[in-house]
């Protein structure tokens, strides 16, 4: 984005703005697959950008028959909030100009934001990066799909395993100037079958990082209490139950998951 970055809001301020602000649609995001709109939202003189995904604009997906994509977007935020890892921008479900939809705070990236996920020459993977797949360009030159060995991305990888994210591509990771990393586009998550499709396979089979077990245990406890009940408003009972199971399995294994054999484990395009 070329505009000046807006001052960061505390999460509670952002949620209040999203819930009570006035929405003005700016336009459709061209690269987006569903009706994904960018809007401005204003409350008491405070204006920010947001992404608005009305339920009405959702195309039916053969492999996601239940619920709505918007409900999955909100669920992803609620799970992220419960981890305390601040991975998903504040997201709520509310009525808007095109009906009920997911509303998510827009994250400004500086012009020189550098992605930590991408294609690198196969024989020159940067120090501190982890290759996940091989590729060739039109000239036959060998590349590796790789990502940085970065603790923020490792948290995102655990989060994706928890929510069963079927679409973690490079473009769905944002790098604001705050130094945080944010994941977006969680409309195809929380399926009861294993659908984990991601570029973040760099740690597969390795032990989870130090605080992961504590966070997963706390998340599990919240899922057995109020968080579980809230998620049942957005997901099916079975999906919430499988979410609990994935948290328990991750805790028991203590390791990053392995890609399944029967499903393309890397989204296309990956970046
Ligand atoms: N909260 C956000 N802040 C900044 N950019 C975003 C945000 N959400 C989405 N985007 C950008 O818009 C693109 C399209 O949004 P996405 O959620 O992927 O829509 P779709 O579900 O239609 O694919 C993303 O790839 C990303 O570049
Ligand atoms: Mg997308």
CSV table of C-alpha atoms and ligand atoms in Angstrom, one decimal:
chain,number,residue,atom,x,y,z
A,1,UNK,CA,0.0,0.0,0.0
A,2,UNK,CA,1.2,3.5,-0.8
A,3,UNK,CA,-0.8,5.3,1.9
A,4,UNK,CA,0.7,6.3,5.2
A,5,UNK,CA,0.3,3.5,7.7
A,6,UNK,CA,-2.4,4.3,10.3
A,7,UNK,CA,-1.4,4.1,13.9
A,8,UNK,CA,-1.9,0.7,15.4
A,9,UNK,CA,-5.1,0.1,17.4
A,10,UNK,CA,-5.3,-2.0,20.5
A,11,UNK,CA,-7.3,-5.2,19.8
A,12,UNK,CA,-10.3,-4.0,21.9
A,13,UNK,CA,-10.4,-0.7,20.1
A,14,UNK,CA,-10.3,-2.4,16.8
A,15,UNK,CA,-13.1,-4.8,17.7
A,16,UNK,CA,-15.2,-1.9,18.9
A,17,UNK,CA,-14.6,0.0,15.7
A,18,UNK,CA,-15.5,-3.0,13.6
A,19,UNK,CA,-18.6,-3.8,15.6
A,20,UNK,CA,-20.1,-0.3,15.8
A,21,UNK,CA,-18.4,1.7,13.0
A,22,UNK,CA,-20.1,2.9,9.8
A,23,UNK,CA,-19.0,0.9,6.7
A,24,UNK,CA,-18.3,2.5,3.4
A,25,UNK,CA,-17.3,0.1,0.6
A,26,UNK,CA,-14.2,1.2,-1.4
A,27,UNK,CA,-14.0,-1.6,-3.9
A,28,UNK,CA,-13.6,-5.2,-4.7
A,29,UNK,CA,-10.2,-6.9,-4.2
A,30,UNK,CA,-9.4,-8.1,-7.7
A,31,UNK,CA,-7.2,-11.0,-6.7
A,32,UNK,CA,-9.8,-12.3,-4.3
A,33,UNK,CA,-11.8,-15.4,-5.2
A,34,UNK,CA,-15.1,-14.6,-3.5
A,35,UNK,CA,-16.7,-11.3,-3.0
A,36,UNK,CA,-14.0,-9.8,-0.9
A,37,UNK,CA,-14.4,-6.0,-0.5
A,38,UNK,CA,-12.2,-3.4,0.9
A,39,UNK,CA,-14.1,-0.8,3.0
A,40,UNK,CA,-13.5,2.1,5.3
A,41,UNK,CA,-15.0,2.0,8.7
A,42,UNK,CA,-15.6,5.0,10.9
A,43,UNK,CA,-16.6,5.5,14.5
A,44,UNK,CA,-16.4,8.7,16.5
A,45,UNK,CA,-13.9,10.3,14.1
A,46,UNK,CA,-11.7,7.2,13.9
A,47,UNK,CA,-11.4,5.7,10.4
A,48,UNK,CA,-9.6,2.5,9.4
A,49,UNK,CA,-9.6,0.2,6.4
A,50,UNK,CA,-11.2,-3.2,6.7
A,51,UNK,CA,-12.0,-6.3,4.6
A,52,UNK,CA,-15.7,-7.1,4.3
A,53,UNK,CA,-16.7,-10.6,3.1
A,54,UNK,CA,-20.5,-10.8,2.9
A,55,UNK,CA,-22.0,-14.2,3.2
A,56,UNK,CA,-24.1,-13.5,0.2
A,57,UNK,CA,-21.0,-13.3,-2.0
A,58,UNK,CA,-19.7,-16.7,-1.1
A,59,UNK,CA,-19.5,-19.3,-3.8
A,60,UNK,CA,-20.5,-22.8,-2.7
A,61,UNK,CA,-17.5,-25.1,-2.2
A,62,UNK,CA,-17.9,-28.8,-2.9
A,63,UNK,CA,-15.6,-29.8,-0.1
A,64,UNK,CA,-17.0,-27.3,2.5
A,65,UNK,CA,-20.7,-27.9,2.7
A,66,UNK,CA,-21.5,-26.7,6.2
A,67,UNK,CA,-21.7,-23.2,7.6
A,68,UNK,CA,-20.2,-20.1,6.0
A,69,UNK,CA,-16.7,-19.0,5.0
A,70,UNK,CA,-17.4,-15.8,7.1
A,71,UNK,CA,-18.0,-18.0,10.1
A,72,UNK,CA,-14.7,-19.7,9.6
A,73,UNK,CA,-12.9,-16.3,9.3
A,74,UNK,CA,-14.3,-15.3,12.7
A,75,UNK,CA,-13.6,-18.6,14.2
A,76,UNK,CA,-9.9,-18.4,13.1
A,77,UNK,CA,-9.7,-15.0,14.8
A,78,UNK,CA,-11.2,-16.4,18.0
A,79,UNK,CA,-8.7,-19.2,18.1
A,80,UNK,CA,-5.8,-16.9,17.4
A,81,UNK,CA,-7.0,-14.6,20.2
A,82,UNK,CA,-7.1,-17.6,22.6
A,83,UNK,CA,-3.5,-18.5,21.8
A,84,UNK,CA,-2.4,-14.9,22.5
A,85,UNK,CA,-0.1,-15.1,19.5
A,86,UNK,CA,-1.9,-12.2,17.7
A,87,UNK,CA,-1.8,-14.0,14.3
A,88,UNK,CA,-5.2,-13.1,12.9
A,89,UNK,CA,-6.3,-9.4,12.6
A,90,UNK,CA,-9.4,-8.6,14.6
A,91,UNK,CA,-12.4,-10.1,12.8
A,92,UNK,CA,-16.1,-10.1,13.6
A,93,UNK,CA,-19.4,-11.1,12.1
A,94,UNK,CA,-21.9,-8.3,11.5
A,95,UNK,CA,-24.4,-6.8,9.3
A,96,UNK,CA,-23.1,-4.6,6.5
A,97,UNK,CA,-24.2,-2.9,3.2
A,98,UNK,CA,-24.3,-6.3,1.5
A,99,UNK,CA,-25.7,-8.2,4.5
A,100,UNK,CA,-24.1,-10.2,7.2
A,101,UNK,CA,-20.4,-10.9,6.7
A,102,UNK,CA,-17.0,-11.1,8.2
A,103,UNK,CA,-15.3,-7.8,8.9
A,104,UNK,CA,-11.6,-7.8,9.4
A,105,UNK,CA,-9.2,-5.0,10.2
A,106,UNK,CA,-7.0,-4.1,7.2
A,107,UNK,CA,-3.3,-4.6,7.9
A,108,UNK,CA,-1.0,-2.0,6.3
A,109,UNK,CA,2.3,-3.3,5.0
A,110,UNK,CA,5.3,-1.0,4.3
A,111,UNK,CA,6.2,-0.7,0.6
A,112,UNK,CA,9.5,-2.5,1.4
A,113,UNK,CA,7.9,-5.3,3.4
A,114,UNK,CA,9.8,-8.5,2.6
A,115,UNK,CA,8.1,-11.8,2.4
A,116,UNK,CA,9.6,-14.6,4.5
A,117,UNK,CA,8.2,-17.2,2.1
A,118,UNK,CA,9.1,-17.6,-1.6
A,119,UNK,CA,11.1,-19.3,-4.4
A,120,UNK,CA,14.9,-19.3,-4.0
A,121,UNK,CA,17.6,-20.8,-6.2
A,122,UNK,CA,17.7,-24.5,-5.3
A,123,UNK,CA,21.4,-24.5,-4.7
A,124,UNK,CA,21.5,-21.2,-2.9
A,125,UNK,CA,18.8,-21.5,-0.2
A,126,UNK,CA,19.5,-18.5,2.1
A,127,UNK,CA,21.0,-19.2,5.5
A,128,UNK,CA,18.3,-19.6,8.1
A,129,UNK,CA,15.7,-20.6,5.5
A,130,UNK,CA,14.0,-24.0,5.2
A,131,UNK,CA,13.3,-25.6,1.8
A,132,UNK,CA,9.9,-27.3,1.5
A,133,UNK,CA,9.5,-28.3,-2.2
A,134,UNK,CA,11.4,-28.3,-5.5
A,135,UNK,CA,10.4,-26.5,-8.6
A,136,UNK,CA,11.7,-25.5,-12.0
A,137,UNK,CA,11.0,-22.4,-14.1
A,138,UNK,CA,10.4,-22.2,-17.8
A,139,UNK,CA,14.1,-22.3,-18.5
A,140,UNK,CA,14.5,-25.5,-16.5
A,141,UNK,CA,16.4,-23.7,-13.6
A,142,UNK,CA,15.9,-25.4,-10.3
A,143,UNK,CA,14.3,-23.5,-7.5
A,144,UNK,CA,13.1,-24.4,-4.0
A,145,UNK,CA,10.0,-23.2,-2.4
A,146,UNK,CA,11.3,-22.1,1.0
A,147,UNK,CA,10.5,-20.0,4.1
A,148,UNK,CA,12.5,-18.5,6.8
A,149,UNK,CA,13.1,-20.4,10.0
A,150,UNK,CA,11.3,-17.7,12.0
A,151,UNK,CA,9.5,-18.2,15.3
A,152,UNK,CA,6.6,-16.1,14.2
A,153,UNK,CA,6.0,-18.3,11.1
A,154,UNK,CA,6.5,-21.4,13.4
A,155,UNK,CA,3.6,-20.1,15.5
A,156,UNK,CA,1.5,-19.6,12.4
A,157,UNK,CA,2.3,-23.2,11.3
A,158,UNK,CA,1.1,-24.6,14.7
A,159,UNK,CA,-2.0,-22.3,14.4
A,160,UNK,CA,-2.7,-23.7,10.9
A,161,UNK,CA,-2.4,-27.3,12.1
A,162,UNK,CA,-4.9,-26.4,14.9
A,163,UNK,CA,-7.5,-24.8,12.6
A,164,UNK,CA,-6.8,-27.3,9.7
A,165,UNK,CA,-6.1,-24.5,7.2
A,166,UNK,CA,-6.4,-25.6,3.6
A,167,UNK,CA,-4.9,-22.5,2.1
A,168,UNK,CA,-1.8,-21.1,3.7
A,169,UNK,CA,-0.1,-19.6,0.8
A,170,UNK,CA,2.6,-16.9,0.9
A,171,UNK,CA,0.2,-14.1,-0.1
A,172,UNK,CA,-1.9,-14.9,3.0
A,173,UNK,CA,0.9,-13.9,5.3
A,174,UNK,CA,1.2,-10.1,6.0
A,175,UNK,CA,4.2,-8.2,7.3
A,176,UNK,CA,3.2,-4.9,9.0
A,177,UNK,CA,5.8,-2.4,10.2
A,178,UNK,CA,5.0,-3.4,13.8
A,179,UNK,CA,7.1,-6.5,13.4
A,180,UNK,CA,4.2,-8.8,13.9
A,181,UNK,CA,3.2,-11.4,11.3
A,182,UNK,CA,-0.5,-11.8,10.4
A,183,UNK,CA,-2.3,-14.6,8.6
A,184,UNK,CA,-5.4,-13.8,6.5
A,185,UNK,CA,-8.0,-15.7,4.5
A,186,UNK,CA,-9.2,-18.5,6.7
A,187,UNK,CA,-12.4,-19.3,4.9
A,188,UNK,CA,-11.4,-22.9,4.1
A,189,UNK,CA,-10.4,-24.0,7.6
A,190,UNK,CA,-11.9,-26.2,10.4
A,191,UNK,CA,-12.9,-29.1,8.1
A,192,UNK,CA,-13.4,-32.4,10.0
A,193,UNK,CA,-11.1,-34.2,7.6
A,194,UNK,CA,-7.4,-33.4,7.4
A,195,UNK,CA,-7.0,-30.7,4.8
A,196,UNK,CA,-3.9,-28.9,6.0
A,197,UNK,CA,-2.4,-27.3,2.9
A,198,UNK,CA,0.4,-24.9,3.5
A,199,UNK,CA,3.8,-23.6,2.4
A,200,UNK,CA,5.0,-23.8,6.0
A,201,UNK,CA,6.2,-27.4,6.1
A,202,UNK,CA,9.8,-26.4,7.0
A,203,UNK,CA,9.5,-27.9,10.6
A,204,UNK,CA,7.6,-31.0,9.7
A,205,UNK,CA,8.3,-33.8,12.2
A,206,UNK,CA,10.4,-31.6,14.4
A,207,UNK,CA,9.6,-31.0,18.1
A,208,UNK,CA,7.3,-28.0,18.8
A,209,UNK,CA,9.0,-24.9,20.1
A,210,UNK,CA,9.2,-24.2,23.9
A,211,UNK,CA,6.0,-22.5,24.8
A,212,UNK,CA,3.8,-24.4,22.3
A,213,UNK,CA,2.6,-27.0,24.8
A,214,UNK,CA,1.5,-24.4,27.4
A,215,UNK,CA,-0.4,-22.5,24.8
A,216,UNK,CA,-2.0,-25.6,23.3
A,217,UNK,CA,-3.0,-26.7,26.8
A,218,UNK,CA,-4.6,-23.3,27.6
A,219,UNK,CA,-6.3,-23.4,24.2
A,220,UNK,CA,-7.7,-26.8,24.9
A,221,UNK,CA,-9.1,-25.7,28.3
A,222,UNK,CA,-10.8,-22.7,26.6
A,223,UNK,CA,-12.2,-24.9,24.0
A,224,UNK,CA,-13.8,-27.0,26.7
A,225,UNK,CA,-15.3,-23.9,28.2
A,226,UNK,CA,-16.7,-20.6,26.7
A,227,UNK,CA,-14.6,-20.6,23.5
A,228,UNK,CA,-16.0,-23.9,22.5
A,229,UNK,CA,-19.6,-22.7,23.0
A,230,UNK,CA,-18.9,-19.5,21.0
A,231,UNK,CA,-17.3,-21.4,18.1
A,232,UNK,CA,-20.5,-23.5,17.9
A,233,UNK,CA,-22.3,-20.4,16.7
A,234,UNK,CA,-20.0,-20.3,13.7
A,235,UNK,CA,-19.0,-24.0,13.0
A,236,UNK,CA,-20.8,-27.3,13.3
A,237,UNK,CA,-20.6,-29.3,16.6
A,238,UNK,CA,-18.5,-31.9,14.8
A,239,UNK,CA,-16.0,-29.3,13.6
A,240,UNK,CA,-15.6,-27.9,17.1
A,241,UNK,CA,-15.1,-31.4,18.4
A,242,UNK,CA,-12.4,-32.1,15.7
A,243,UNK,CA,-10.7,-28.9,16.6
A,244,UNK,CA,-10.4,-30.1,20.2
A,245,UNK,CA,-9.1,-33.4,18.9
A,246,UNK,CA,-6.4,-31.7,16.8
A,247,UNK,CA,-5.2,-29.7,19.8
A,248,UNK,CA,-5.0,-32.8,21.9
A,249,UNK,CA,-3.2,-34.8,19.1
A,250,UNK,CA,-0.7,-32.0,18.6
A,251,UNK,CA,0.0,-31.9,22.4
A,252,UNK,CA,0.4,-35.6,22.5
A,253,UNK,CA,2.7,-35.8,19.5
A,254,UNK,CA,4.7,-32.7,20.6
A,255,UNK,CA,5.8,-32.3,17.0
A,256,UNK,CA,4.9,-30.4,13.9
A,257,UNK,CA,2.5,-32.5,11.7
A,258,UNK,CA,3.6,-34.4,8.6
A,259,UNK,CA,2.0,-33.8,5.2
A,260,UNK,CA,-0.7,-36.4,4.3
A,261,UNK,CA,0.1,-38.7,1.4
A,262,UNK,CA,-3.3,-38.5,-0.3
A,263,UNK,CA,-3.8,-34.8,-0.6
A,264,UNK,CA,-1.8,-32.0,-2.3
A,265,UNK,CA,-0.2,-30.5,0.8
A,266,UNK,CA,0.9,-27.3,-0.9
A,267,UNK,CA,-1.6,-24.7,-2.1
A,268,UNK,CA,-1.5,-23.5,-5.7
A,269,UNK,CA,-0.1,-21.0,-6.3
A,270,UNK,CA,2.1,-21.3,-3.3
A,271,UNK,CA,3.1,-17.7,-3.0
B,1,LIG,N1,-6.9,-7.9,6.8
B,1,LIG,C1,-6.2,-7.7,5.7
B,1,LIG,N2,-5.2,-6.7,5.6
B,1,LIG,C2,-4.5,-6.5,4.5
B,1,LIG,N3,-4.7,-7.2,3.4
B,1,LIG,C3,-5.6,-8.2,3.3
B,1,LIG,C4,-6.4,-8.5,4.5
B,1,LIG,N4,-7.2,-9.5,4.1
B,1,LIG,C5,-6.9,-9.8,2.9
B,1,LIG,N5,-5.9,-9.0,2.4
B,1,LIG,C6,-5.4,-9.0,1.0
B,1,LIG,O1,-6.4,-9.3,0.1
B,1,LIG,C7,-6.2,-10.5,-0.6
B,1,LIG,C8,-7.5,-11.2,-0.8
B,1,LIG,O2,-8.1,-11.5,0.4
B,1,LIG,P1,-8.4,-13.0,0.8
B,1,LIG,O3,-8.8,-13.0,2.2
B,1,LIG,O4,-7.3,-13.9,0.4
B,1,LIG,O5,-9.7,-13.2,-0.1
B,1,LIG,P2,-10.3,-14.5,-0.8
B,1,LIG,O6,-11.0,-15.3,0.3
B,1,LIG,O7,-11.3,-14.0,-1.7
B,1,LIG,O8,-9.1,-15.2,-1.4
B,1,LIG,C9,-5.2,-11.3,0.3
B,1,LIG,O9,-4.4,-12.2,-0.5
B,1,LIG,C10,-4.4,-10.1,0.9
B,1,LIG,O10,-3.4,-9.7,-0.1
B,2,LIG,MG1,-7.2,-15.6,-0.8
